[in-house]
PDB file of C-alpha atoms in Angstrom:
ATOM      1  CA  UNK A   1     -42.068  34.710 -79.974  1.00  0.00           C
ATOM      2  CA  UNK A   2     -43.823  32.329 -78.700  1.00  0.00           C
ATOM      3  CA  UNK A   3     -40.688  29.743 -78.680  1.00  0.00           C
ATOM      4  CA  UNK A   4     -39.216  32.119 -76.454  1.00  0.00           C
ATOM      5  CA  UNK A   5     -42.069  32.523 -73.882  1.00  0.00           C
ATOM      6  CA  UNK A   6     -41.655  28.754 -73.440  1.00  0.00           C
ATOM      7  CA  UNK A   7     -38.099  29.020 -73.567  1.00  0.00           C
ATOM      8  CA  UNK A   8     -38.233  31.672 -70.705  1.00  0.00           C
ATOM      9  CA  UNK A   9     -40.769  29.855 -68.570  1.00  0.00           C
ATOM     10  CA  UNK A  10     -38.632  26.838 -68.749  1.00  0.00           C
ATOM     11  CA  UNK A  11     -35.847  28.510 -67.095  1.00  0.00           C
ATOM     12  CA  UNK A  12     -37.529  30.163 -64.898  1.00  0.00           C
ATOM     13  CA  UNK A  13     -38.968  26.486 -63.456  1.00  0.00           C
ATOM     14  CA  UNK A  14     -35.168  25.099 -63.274  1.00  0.00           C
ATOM     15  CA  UNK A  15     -34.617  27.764 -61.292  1.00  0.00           C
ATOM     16  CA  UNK A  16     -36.981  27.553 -58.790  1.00  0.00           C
ATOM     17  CA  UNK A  17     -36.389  23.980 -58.507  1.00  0.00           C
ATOM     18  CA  UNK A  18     -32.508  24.027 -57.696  1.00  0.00           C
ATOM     19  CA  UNK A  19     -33.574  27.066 -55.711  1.00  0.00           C
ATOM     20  CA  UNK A  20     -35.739  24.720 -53.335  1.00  0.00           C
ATOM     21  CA  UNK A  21     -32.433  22.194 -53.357  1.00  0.00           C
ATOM     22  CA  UNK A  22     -30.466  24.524 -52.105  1.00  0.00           C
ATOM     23  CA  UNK A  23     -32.204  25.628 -50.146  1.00  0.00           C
ATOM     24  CA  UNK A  24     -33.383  22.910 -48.375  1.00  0.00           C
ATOM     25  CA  UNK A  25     -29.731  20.832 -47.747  1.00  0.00           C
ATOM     26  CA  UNK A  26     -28.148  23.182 -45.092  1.00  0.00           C
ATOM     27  CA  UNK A  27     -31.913  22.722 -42.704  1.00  0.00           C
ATOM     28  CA  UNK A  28     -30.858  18.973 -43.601  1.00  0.00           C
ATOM     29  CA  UNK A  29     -27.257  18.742 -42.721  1.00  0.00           C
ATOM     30  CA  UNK A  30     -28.747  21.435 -39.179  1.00  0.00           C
ATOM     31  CA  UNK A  31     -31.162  18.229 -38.210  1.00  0.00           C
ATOM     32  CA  UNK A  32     -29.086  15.607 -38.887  1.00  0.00           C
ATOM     33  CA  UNK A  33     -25.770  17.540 -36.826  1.00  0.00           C
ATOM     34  CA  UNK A  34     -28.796  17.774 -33.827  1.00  0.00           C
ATOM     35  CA  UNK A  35     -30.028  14.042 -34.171  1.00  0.00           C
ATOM     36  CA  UNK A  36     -25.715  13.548 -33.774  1.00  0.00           C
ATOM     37  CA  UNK A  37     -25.520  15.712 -30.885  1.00  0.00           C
ATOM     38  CA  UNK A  38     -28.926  13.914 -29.291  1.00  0.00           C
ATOM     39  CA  UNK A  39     -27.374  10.190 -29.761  1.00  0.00           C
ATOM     40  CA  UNK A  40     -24.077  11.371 -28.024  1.00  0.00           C
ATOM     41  CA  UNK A  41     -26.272  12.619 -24.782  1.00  0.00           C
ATOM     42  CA  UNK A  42     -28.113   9.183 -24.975  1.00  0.00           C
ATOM     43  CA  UNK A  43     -24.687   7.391 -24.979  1.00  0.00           C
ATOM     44  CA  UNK A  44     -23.141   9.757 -22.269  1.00  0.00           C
ATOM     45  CA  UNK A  45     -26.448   9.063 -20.186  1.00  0.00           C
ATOM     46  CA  UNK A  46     -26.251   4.956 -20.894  1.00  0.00           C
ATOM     47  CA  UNK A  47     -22.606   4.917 -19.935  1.00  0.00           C
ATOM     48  CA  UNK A  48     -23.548   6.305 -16.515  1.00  0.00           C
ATOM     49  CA  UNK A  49     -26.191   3.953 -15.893  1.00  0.00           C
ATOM     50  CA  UNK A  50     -23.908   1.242 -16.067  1.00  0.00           C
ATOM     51  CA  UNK A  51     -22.377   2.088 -13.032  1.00  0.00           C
ATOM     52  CA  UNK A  52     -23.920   0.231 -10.790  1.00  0.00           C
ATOM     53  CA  UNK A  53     -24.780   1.167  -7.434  1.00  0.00           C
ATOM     54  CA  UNK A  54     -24.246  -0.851  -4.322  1.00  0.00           C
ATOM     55  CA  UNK A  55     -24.684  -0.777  -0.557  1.00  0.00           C
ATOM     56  CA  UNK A  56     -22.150  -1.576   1.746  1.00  0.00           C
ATOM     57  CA  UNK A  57     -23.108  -2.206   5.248  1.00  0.00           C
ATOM     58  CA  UNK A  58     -20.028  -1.181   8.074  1.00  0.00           C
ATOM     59  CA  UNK A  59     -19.673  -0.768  11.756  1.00  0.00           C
ATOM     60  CA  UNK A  60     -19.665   2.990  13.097  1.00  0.00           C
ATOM     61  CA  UNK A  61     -17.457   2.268  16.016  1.00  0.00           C
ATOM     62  CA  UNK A  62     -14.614  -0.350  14.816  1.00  0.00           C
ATOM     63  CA  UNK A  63     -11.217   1.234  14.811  1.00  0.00           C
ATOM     64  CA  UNK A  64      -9.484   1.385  13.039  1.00  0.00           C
ATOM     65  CA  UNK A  65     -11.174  -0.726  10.778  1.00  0.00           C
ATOM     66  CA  UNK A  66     -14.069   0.664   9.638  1.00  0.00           C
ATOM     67  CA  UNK A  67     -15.500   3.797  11.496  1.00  0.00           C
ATOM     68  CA  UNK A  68     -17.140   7.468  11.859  1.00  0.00           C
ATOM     69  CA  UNK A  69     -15.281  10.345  12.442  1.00  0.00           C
ATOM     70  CA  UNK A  70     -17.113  14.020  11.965  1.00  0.00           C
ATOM     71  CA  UNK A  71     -20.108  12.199   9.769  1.00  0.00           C
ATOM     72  CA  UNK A  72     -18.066  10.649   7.696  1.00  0.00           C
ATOM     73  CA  UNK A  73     -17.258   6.738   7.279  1.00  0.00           C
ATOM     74  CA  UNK A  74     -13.701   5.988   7.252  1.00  0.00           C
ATOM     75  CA  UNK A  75     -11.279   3.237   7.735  1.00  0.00           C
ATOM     76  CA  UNK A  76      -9.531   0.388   6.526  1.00  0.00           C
ATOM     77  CA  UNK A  77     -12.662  -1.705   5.057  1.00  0.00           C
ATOM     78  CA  UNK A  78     -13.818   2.234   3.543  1.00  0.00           C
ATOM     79  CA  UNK A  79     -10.920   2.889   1.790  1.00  0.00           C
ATOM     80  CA  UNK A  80     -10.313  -0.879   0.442  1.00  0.00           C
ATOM     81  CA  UNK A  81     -14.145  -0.517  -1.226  1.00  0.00           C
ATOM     82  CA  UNK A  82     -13.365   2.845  -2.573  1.00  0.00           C
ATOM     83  CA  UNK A  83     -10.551   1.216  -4.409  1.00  0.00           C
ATOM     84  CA  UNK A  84     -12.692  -1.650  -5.100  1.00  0.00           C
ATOM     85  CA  UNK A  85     -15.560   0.640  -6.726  1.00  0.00           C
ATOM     86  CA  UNK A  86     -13.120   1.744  -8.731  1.00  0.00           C
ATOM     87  CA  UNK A  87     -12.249  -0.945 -10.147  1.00  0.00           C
ATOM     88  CA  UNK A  88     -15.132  -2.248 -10.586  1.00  0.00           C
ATOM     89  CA  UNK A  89     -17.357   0.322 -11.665  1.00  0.00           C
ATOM     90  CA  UNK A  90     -19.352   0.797  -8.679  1.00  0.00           C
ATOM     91  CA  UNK A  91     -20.821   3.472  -6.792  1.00  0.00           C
ATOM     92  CA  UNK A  92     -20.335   2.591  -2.914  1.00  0.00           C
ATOM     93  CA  UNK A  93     -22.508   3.856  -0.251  1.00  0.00           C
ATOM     94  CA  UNK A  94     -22.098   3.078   3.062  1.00  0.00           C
ATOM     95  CA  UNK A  95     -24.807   2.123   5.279  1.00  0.00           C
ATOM     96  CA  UNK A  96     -23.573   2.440   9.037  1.00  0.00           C
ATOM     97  CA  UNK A  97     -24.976  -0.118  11.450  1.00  0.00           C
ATOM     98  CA  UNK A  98     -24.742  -2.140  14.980  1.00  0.00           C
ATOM     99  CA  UNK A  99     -21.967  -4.831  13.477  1.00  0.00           C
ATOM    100  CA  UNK A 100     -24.887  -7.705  15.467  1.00  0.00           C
ATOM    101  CA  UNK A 101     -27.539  -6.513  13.099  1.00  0.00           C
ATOM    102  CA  UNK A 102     -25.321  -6.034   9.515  1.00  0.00           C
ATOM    103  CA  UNK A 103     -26.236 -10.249   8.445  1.00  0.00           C
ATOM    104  CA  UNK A 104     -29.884  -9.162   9.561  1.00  0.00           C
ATOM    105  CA  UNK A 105     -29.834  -6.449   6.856  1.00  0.00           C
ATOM    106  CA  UNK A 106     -28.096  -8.227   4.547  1.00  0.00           C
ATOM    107  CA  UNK A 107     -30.942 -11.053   4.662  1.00  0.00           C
ATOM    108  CA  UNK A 108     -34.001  -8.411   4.523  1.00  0.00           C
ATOM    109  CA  UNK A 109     -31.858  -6.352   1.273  1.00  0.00           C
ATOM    110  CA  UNK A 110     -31.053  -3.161   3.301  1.00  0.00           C
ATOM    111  CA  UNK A 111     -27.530  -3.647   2.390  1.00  0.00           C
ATOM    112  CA  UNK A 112     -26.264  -6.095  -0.718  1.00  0.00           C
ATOM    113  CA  UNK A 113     -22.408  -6.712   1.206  1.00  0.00           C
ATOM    114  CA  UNK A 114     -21.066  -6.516   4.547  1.00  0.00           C
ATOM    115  CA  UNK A 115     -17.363  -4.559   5.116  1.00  0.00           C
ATOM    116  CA  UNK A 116     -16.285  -5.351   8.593  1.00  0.00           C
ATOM    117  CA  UNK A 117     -13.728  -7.271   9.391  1.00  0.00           C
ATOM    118  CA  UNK A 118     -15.751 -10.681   8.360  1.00  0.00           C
ATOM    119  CA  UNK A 119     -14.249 -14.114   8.770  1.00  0.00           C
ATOM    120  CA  UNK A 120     -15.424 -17.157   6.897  1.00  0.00           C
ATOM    121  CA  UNK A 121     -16.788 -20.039   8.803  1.00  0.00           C
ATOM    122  CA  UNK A 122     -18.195 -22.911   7.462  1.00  0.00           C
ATOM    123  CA  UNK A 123     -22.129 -21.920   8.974  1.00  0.00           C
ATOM    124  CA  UNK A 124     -21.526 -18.634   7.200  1.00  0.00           C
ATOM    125  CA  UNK A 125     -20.248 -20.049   3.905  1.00  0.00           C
ATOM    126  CA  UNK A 126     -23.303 -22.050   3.934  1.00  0.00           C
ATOM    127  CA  UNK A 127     -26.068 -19.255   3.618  1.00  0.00           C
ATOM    128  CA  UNK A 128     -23.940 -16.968   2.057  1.00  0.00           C
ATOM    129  CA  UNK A 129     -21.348 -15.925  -0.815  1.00  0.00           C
ATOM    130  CA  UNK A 130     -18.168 -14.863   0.312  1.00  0.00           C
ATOM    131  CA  UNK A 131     -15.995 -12.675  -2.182  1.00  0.00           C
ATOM    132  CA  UNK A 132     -12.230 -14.054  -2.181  1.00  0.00           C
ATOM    133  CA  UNK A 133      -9.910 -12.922   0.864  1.00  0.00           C
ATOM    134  CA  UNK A 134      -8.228  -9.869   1.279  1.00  0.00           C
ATOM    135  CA  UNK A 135      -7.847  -9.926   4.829  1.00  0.00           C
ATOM    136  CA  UNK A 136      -5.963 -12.667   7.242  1.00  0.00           C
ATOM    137  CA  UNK A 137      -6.966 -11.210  11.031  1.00  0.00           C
ATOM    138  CA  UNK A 138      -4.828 -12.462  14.173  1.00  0.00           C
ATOM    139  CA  UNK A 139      -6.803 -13.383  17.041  1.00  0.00           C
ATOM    140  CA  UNK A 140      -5.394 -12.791  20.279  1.00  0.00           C
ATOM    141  CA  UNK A 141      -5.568 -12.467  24.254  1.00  0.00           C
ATOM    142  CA  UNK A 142      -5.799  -8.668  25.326  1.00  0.00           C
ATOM    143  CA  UNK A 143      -5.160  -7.881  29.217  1.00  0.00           C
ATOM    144  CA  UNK A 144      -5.137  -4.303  31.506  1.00  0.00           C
ATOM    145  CA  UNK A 145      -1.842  -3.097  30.886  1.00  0.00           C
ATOM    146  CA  UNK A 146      -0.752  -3.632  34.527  1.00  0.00           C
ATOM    147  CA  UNK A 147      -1.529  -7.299  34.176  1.00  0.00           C
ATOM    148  CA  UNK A 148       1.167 -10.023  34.958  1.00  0.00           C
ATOM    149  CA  UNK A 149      -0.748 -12.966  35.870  1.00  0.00           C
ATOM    150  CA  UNK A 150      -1.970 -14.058  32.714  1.00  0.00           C
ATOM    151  CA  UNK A 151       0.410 -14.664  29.842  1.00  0.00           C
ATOM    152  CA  UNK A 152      -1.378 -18.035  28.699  1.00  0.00           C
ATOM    153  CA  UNK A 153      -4.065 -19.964  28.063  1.00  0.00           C
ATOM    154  CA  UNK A 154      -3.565 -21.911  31.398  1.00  0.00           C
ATOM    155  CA  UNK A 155      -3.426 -18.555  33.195  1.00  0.00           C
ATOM    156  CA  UNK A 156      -7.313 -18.096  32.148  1.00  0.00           C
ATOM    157  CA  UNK A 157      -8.365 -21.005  34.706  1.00  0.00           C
ATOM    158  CA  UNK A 158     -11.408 -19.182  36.735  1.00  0.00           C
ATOM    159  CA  UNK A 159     -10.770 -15.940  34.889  1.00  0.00           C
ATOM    160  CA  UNK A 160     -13.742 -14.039  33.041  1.00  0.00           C
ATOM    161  CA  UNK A 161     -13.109 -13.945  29.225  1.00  0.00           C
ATOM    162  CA  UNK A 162     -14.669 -11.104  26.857  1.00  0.00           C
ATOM    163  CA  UNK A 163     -15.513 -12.270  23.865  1.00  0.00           C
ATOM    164  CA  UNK A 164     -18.234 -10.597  20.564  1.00  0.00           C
ATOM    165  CA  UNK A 165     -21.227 -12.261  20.656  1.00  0.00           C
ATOM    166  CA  UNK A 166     -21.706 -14.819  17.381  1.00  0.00           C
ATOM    167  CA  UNK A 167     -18.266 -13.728  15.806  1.00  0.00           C
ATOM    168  CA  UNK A 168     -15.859 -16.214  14.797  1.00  0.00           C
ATOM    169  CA  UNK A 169     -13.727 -15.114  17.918  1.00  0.00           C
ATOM    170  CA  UNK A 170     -16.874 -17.019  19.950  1.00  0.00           C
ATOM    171  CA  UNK A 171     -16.351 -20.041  18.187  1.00  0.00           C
ATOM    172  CA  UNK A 172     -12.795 -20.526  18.359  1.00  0.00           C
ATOM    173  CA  UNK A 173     -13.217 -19.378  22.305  1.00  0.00           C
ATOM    174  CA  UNK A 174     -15.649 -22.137  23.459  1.00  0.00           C
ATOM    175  CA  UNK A 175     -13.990 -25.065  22.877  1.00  0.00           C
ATOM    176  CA  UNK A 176     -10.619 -23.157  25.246  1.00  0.00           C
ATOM    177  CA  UNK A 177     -13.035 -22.512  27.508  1.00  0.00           C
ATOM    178  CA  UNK A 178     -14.053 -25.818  28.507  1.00  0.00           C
ATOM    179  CA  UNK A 179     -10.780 -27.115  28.152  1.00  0.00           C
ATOM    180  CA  UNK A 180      -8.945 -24.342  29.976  1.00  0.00           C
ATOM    181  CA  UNK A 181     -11.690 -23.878  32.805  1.00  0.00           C
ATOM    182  CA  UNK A 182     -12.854 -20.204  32.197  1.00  0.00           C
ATOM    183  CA  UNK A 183     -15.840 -18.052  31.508  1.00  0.00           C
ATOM    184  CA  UNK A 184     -16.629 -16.767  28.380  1.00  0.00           C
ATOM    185  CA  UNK A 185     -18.508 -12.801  28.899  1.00  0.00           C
ATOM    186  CA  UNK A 186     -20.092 -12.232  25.651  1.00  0.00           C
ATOM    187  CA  UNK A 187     -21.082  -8.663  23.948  1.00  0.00           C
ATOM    188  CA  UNK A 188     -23.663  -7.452  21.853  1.00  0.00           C
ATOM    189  CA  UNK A 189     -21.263  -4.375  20.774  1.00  0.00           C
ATOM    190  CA  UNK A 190     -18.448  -2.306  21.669  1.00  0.00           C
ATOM    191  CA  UNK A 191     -17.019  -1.973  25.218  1.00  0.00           C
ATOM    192  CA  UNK A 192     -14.786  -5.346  25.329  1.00  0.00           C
ATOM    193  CA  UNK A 193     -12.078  -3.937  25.228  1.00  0.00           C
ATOM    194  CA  UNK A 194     -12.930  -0.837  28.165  1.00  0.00           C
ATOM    195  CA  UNK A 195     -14.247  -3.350  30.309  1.00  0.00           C
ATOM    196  CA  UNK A 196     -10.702  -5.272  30.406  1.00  0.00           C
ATOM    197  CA  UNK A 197      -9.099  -2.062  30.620  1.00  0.00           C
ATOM    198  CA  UNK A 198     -11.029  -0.944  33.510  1.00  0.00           C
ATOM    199  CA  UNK A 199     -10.607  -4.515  35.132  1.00  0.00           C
ATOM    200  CA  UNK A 200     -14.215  -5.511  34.756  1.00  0.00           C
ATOM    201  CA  UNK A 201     -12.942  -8.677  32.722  1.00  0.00           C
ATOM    202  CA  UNK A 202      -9.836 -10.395  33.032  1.00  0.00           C
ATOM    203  CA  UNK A 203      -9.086 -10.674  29.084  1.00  0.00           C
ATOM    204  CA  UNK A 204     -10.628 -10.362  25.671  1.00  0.00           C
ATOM    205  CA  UNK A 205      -9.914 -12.812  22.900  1.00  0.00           C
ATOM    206  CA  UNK A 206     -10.095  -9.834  20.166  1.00  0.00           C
ATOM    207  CA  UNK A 207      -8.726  -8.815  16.590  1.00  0.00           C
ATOM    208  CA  UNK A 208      -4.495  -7.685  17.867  1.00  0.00           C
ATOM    209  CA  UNK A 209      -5.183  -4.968  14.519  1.00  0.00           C
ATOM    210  CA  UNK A 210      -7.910  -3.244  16.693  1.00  0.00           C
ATOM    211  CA  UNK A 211      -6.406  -3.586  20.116  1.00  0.00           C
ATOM    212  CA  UNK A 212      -3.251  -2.591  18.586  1.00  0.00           C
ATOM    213  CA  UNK A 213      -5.069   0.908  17.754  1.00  0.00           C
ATOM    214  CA  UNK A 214      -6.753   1.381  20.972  1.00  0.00           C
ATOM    215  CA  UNK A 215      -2.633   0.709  22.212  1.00  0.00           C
ATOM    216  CA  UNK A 216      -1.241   3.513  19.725  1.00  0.00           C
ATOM    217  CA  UNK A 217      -4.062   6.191  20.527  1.00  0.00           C
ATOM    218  CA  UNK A 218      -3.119   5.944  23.982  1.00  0.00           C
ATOM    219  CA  UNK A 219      -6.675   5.363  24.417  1.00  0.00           C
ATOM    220  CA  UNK A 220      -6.682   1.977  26.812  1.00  0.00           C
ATOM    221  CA  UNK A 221      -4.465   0.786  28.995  1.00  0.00           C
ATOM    222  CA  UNK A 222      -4.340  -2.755  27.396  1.00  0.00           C
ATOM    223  CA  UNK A 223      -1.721  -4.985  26.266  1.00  0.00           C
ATOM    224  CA  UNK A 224      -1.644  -8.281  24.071  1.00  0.00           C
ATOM    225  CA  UNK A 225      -0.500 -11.599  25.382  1.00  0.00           C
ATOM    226  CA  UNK A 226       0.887 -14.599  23.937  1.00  0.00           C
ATOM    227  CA  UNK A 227       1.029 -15.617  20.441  1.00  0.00           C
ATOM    228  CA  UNK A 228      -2.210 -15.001  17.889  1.00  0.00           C
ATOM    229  CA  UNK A 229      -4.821 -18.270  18.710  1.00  0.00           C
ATOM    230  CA  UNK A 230      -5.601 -18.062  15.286  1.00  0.00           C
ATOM    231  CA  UNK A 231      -6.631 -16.321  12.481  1.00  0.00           C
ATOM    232  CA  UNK A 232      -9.569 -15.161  10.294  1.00  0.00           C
ATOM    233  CA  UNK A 233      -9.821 -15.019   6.496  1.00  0.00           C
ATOM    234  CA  UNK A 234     -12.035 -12.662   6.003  1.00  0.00           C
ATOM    235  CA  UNK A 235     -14.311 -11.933   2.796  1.00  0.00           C
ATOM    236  CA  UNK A 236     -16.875  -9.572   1.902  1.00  0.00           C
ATOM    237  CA  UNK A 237     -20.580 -12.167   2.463  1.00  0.00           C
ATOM    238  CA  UNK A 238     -23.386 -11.472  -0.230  1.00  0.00           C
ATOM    239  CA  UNK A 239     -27.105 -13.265  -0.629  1.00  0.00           C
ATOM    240  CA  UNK A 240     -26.496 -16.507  -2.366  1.00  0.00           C
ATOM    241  CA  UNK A 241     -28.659 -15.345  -5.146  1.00  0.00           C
ATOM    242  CA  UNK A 242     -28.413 -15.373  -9.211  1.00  0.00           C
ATOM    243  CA  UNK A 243     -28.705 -12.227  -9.438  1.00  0.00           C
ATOM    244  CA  UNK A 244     -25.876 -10.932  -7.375  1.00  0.00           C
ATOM    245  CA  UNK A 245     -23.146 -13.519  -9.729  1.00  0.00           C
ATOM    246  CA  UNK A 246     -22.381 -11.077 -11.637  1.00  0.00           C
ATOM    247  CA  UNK A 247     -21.429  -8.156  -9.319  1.00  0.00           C
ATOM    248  CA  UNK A 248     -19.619 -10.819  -6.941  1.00  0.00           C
ATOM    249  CA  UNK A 249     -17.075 -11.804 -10.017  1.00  0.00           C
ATOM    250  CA  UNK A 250     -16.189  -7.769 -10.136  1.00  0.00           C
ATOM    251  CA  UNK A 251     -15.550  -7.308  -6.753  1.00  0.00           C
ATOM    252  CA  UNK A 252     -13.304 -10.377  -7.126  1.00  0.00           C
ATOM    253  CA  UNK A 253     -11.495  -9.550  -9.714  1.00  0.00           C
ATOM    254  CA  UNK A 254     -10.930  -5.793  -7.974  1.00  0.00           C
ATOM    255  CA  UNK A 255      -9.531  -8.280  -5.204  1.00  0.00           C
ATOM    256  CA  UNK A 256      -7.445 -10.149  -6.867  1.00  0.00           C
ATOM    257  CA  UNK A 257      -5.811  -7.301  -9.025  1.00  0.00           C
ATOM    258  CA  UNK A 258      -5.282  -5.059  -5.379  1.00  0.00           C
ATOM    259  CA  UNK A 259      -3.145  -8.459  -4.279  1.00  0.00           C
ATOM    260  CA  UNK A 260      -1.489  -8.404  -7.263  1.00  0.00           C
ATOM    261  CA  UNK A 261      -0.529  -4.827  -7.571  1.00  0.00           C
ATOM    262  CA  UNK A 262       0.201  -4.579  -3.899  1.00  0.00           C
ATOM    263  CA  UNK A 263      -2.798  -2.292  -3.518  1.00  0.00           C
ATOM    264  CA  UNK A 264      -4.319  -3.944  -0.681  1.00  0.00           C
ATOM    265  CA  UNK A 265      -0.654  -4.222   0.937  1.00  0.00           C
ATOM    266  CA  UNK A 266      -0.360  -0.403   0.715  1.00  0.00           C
ATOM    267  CA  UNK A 267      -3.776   0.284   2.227  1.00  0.00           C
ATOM    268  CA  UNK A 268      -3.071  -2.098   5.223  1.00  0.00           C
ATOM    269  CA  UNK A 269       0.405  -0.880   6.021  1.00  0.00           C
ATOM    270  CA  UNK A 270      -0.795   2.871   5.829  1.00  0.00           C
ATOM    271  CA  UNK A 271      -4.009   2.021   8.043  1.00  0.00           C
ATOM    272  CA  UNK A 272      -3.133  -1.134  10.092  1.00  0.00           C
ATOM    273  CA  UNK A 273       0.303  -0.208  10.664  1.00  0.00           C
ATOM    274  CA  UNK A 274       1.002  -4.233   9.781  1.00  0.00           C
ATOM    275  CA  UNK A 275       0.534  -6.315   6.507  1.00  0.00           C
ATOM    276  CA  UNK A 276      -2.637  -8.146   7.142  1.00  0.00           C
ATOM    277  CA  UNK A 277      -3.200  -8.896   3.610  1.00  0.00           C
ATOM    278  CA  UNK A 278      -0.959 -11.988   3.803  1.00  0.00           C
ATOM    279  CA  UNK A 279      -1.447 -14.944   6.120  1.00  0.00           C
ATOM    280  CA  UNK A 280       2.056 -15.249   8.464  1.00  0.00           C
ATOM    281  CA  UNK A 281       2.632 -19.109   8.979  1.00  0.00           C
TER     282      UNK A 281
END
């Protein structure tokens, strides 16, 4: 009898033991499916954060490169950087500025690149890092449409000369001016263009891509003259710092695949009416 009591008690303790197995494995296999579910958020959440974010500062009155229109930015530089983020993994936002104040920003970190239209000079190169071309701009004479007195340089003698003030344009104008006898009217912003149209000035040594718009639009009664002076490469300028290395080399090689793919070709035809991505010997 008692052989069976034990006997009895002995099962009844294996039971309640592979009762508490059981019973415990599906809360197990419940907490391990959450910590699963957990780690996946975390890697969602890490693979977003590696999109970094960077501020682009742009003109808000240079058609048709870069622009506003109804609060929006838009334009050739806006849709190059859209492709470029991309690309390249960042998250573009576009900080809209007098074009005279966009290096001042760039210096103080308001902005960490500049997308408007900028050509690389040797002062330039010196403070800053410029990404690799993707723009060659011709530079050339603008006059009132009605205009048939000037049609070269040597037609400029004692005329008054619009130029932007501390562009590239202003360097390659001053050494013409001395040479060719005429006066150079500098700006601190838009209106070069309306004050040849309206006969204030006699010419304008400007981009032909954005006279060429104000032309199409209808806007300004303008017209180009001669052949292009010259012509800018223009880059995208950073801080020459360490720490901006890295995102420079992605923006580059966004660049370099857009030549390659005819990306940047496409963009320009559709926006510039002209392939400016290729310098025309």
């Amino acid at each position: 009898m008692k052989k069976n009591k034990k006997f009895l008690l002995l099962v009844t303790l294996l039971l309640a033991v592979s009762l508490i197995f059981v019973g415990c494995t599906p809360n197990e296999k419940v907490e391990t499916e959450g910590k699963a579910e957990d780690e996946s958020e975390n890697v969602n959440e890490t693979q977003e954060e590696v999109k970094k974010k960077i501020r682009v500062g742009m003109d808000g009155e240079y058609l048709p490169i870069c622009y506003v229109e109804d609060g929006e930015p838009k334009g050739f530089e806006v849709e190059v950087w859209k492709e470029i983020g991309k690309r390249a993994n960042l998250d573009v936002e576009f900080v809209v500025a007098q074009w005279t104040g966009l290096y001042g920003m760039l210096d103080t970190d308001k902005i960490d690149a500049i997308a408007c239209q900028m050509s690389k000079t040797p002062e330039r190169e010196e403070k800053y890092t410029f990404s690799n071309t993707y723009l060659f701009t011709p530079l050339q004479f603008a006059v009132k449409g009605d205009n048939d007195t000037i049609n070269s340089l040597e037609d400029l003698k004692g005329k008054k000369v619009g130029v932007a003030a501390g562009g590239n344009e202003y360097n390659v104008l001053m050494p013409l001016a001395e040479e060719y006898e005429f006066e150079i009217v500098t700006y601190e912003g838009s209106g070069i263009e309306y004050d040849v149209a309206m006969g204030r000035t006699d010419a304008c040594l400007q981009s032909a891509i954005a006279v060429t718009e104000h032309i199409k639009k209808g806007e300004l009664d303008l017209k180009l003259v001669g052949k292009p002076i010259s012509y800018e490469e223009d880059g995208y300028p950073f801080k020459k710092t360490d720490d901006k290395k890295e995102l420079i080399e992605a923006v580059n090689k966004a660049i370099d695949e857009m030549h390659e793919d005819g990306t940047l070709s496409r963009i320009s035809e559709e926006i510039l009416n002209i392939d400016a991505t290729k310098k025309v010997e």
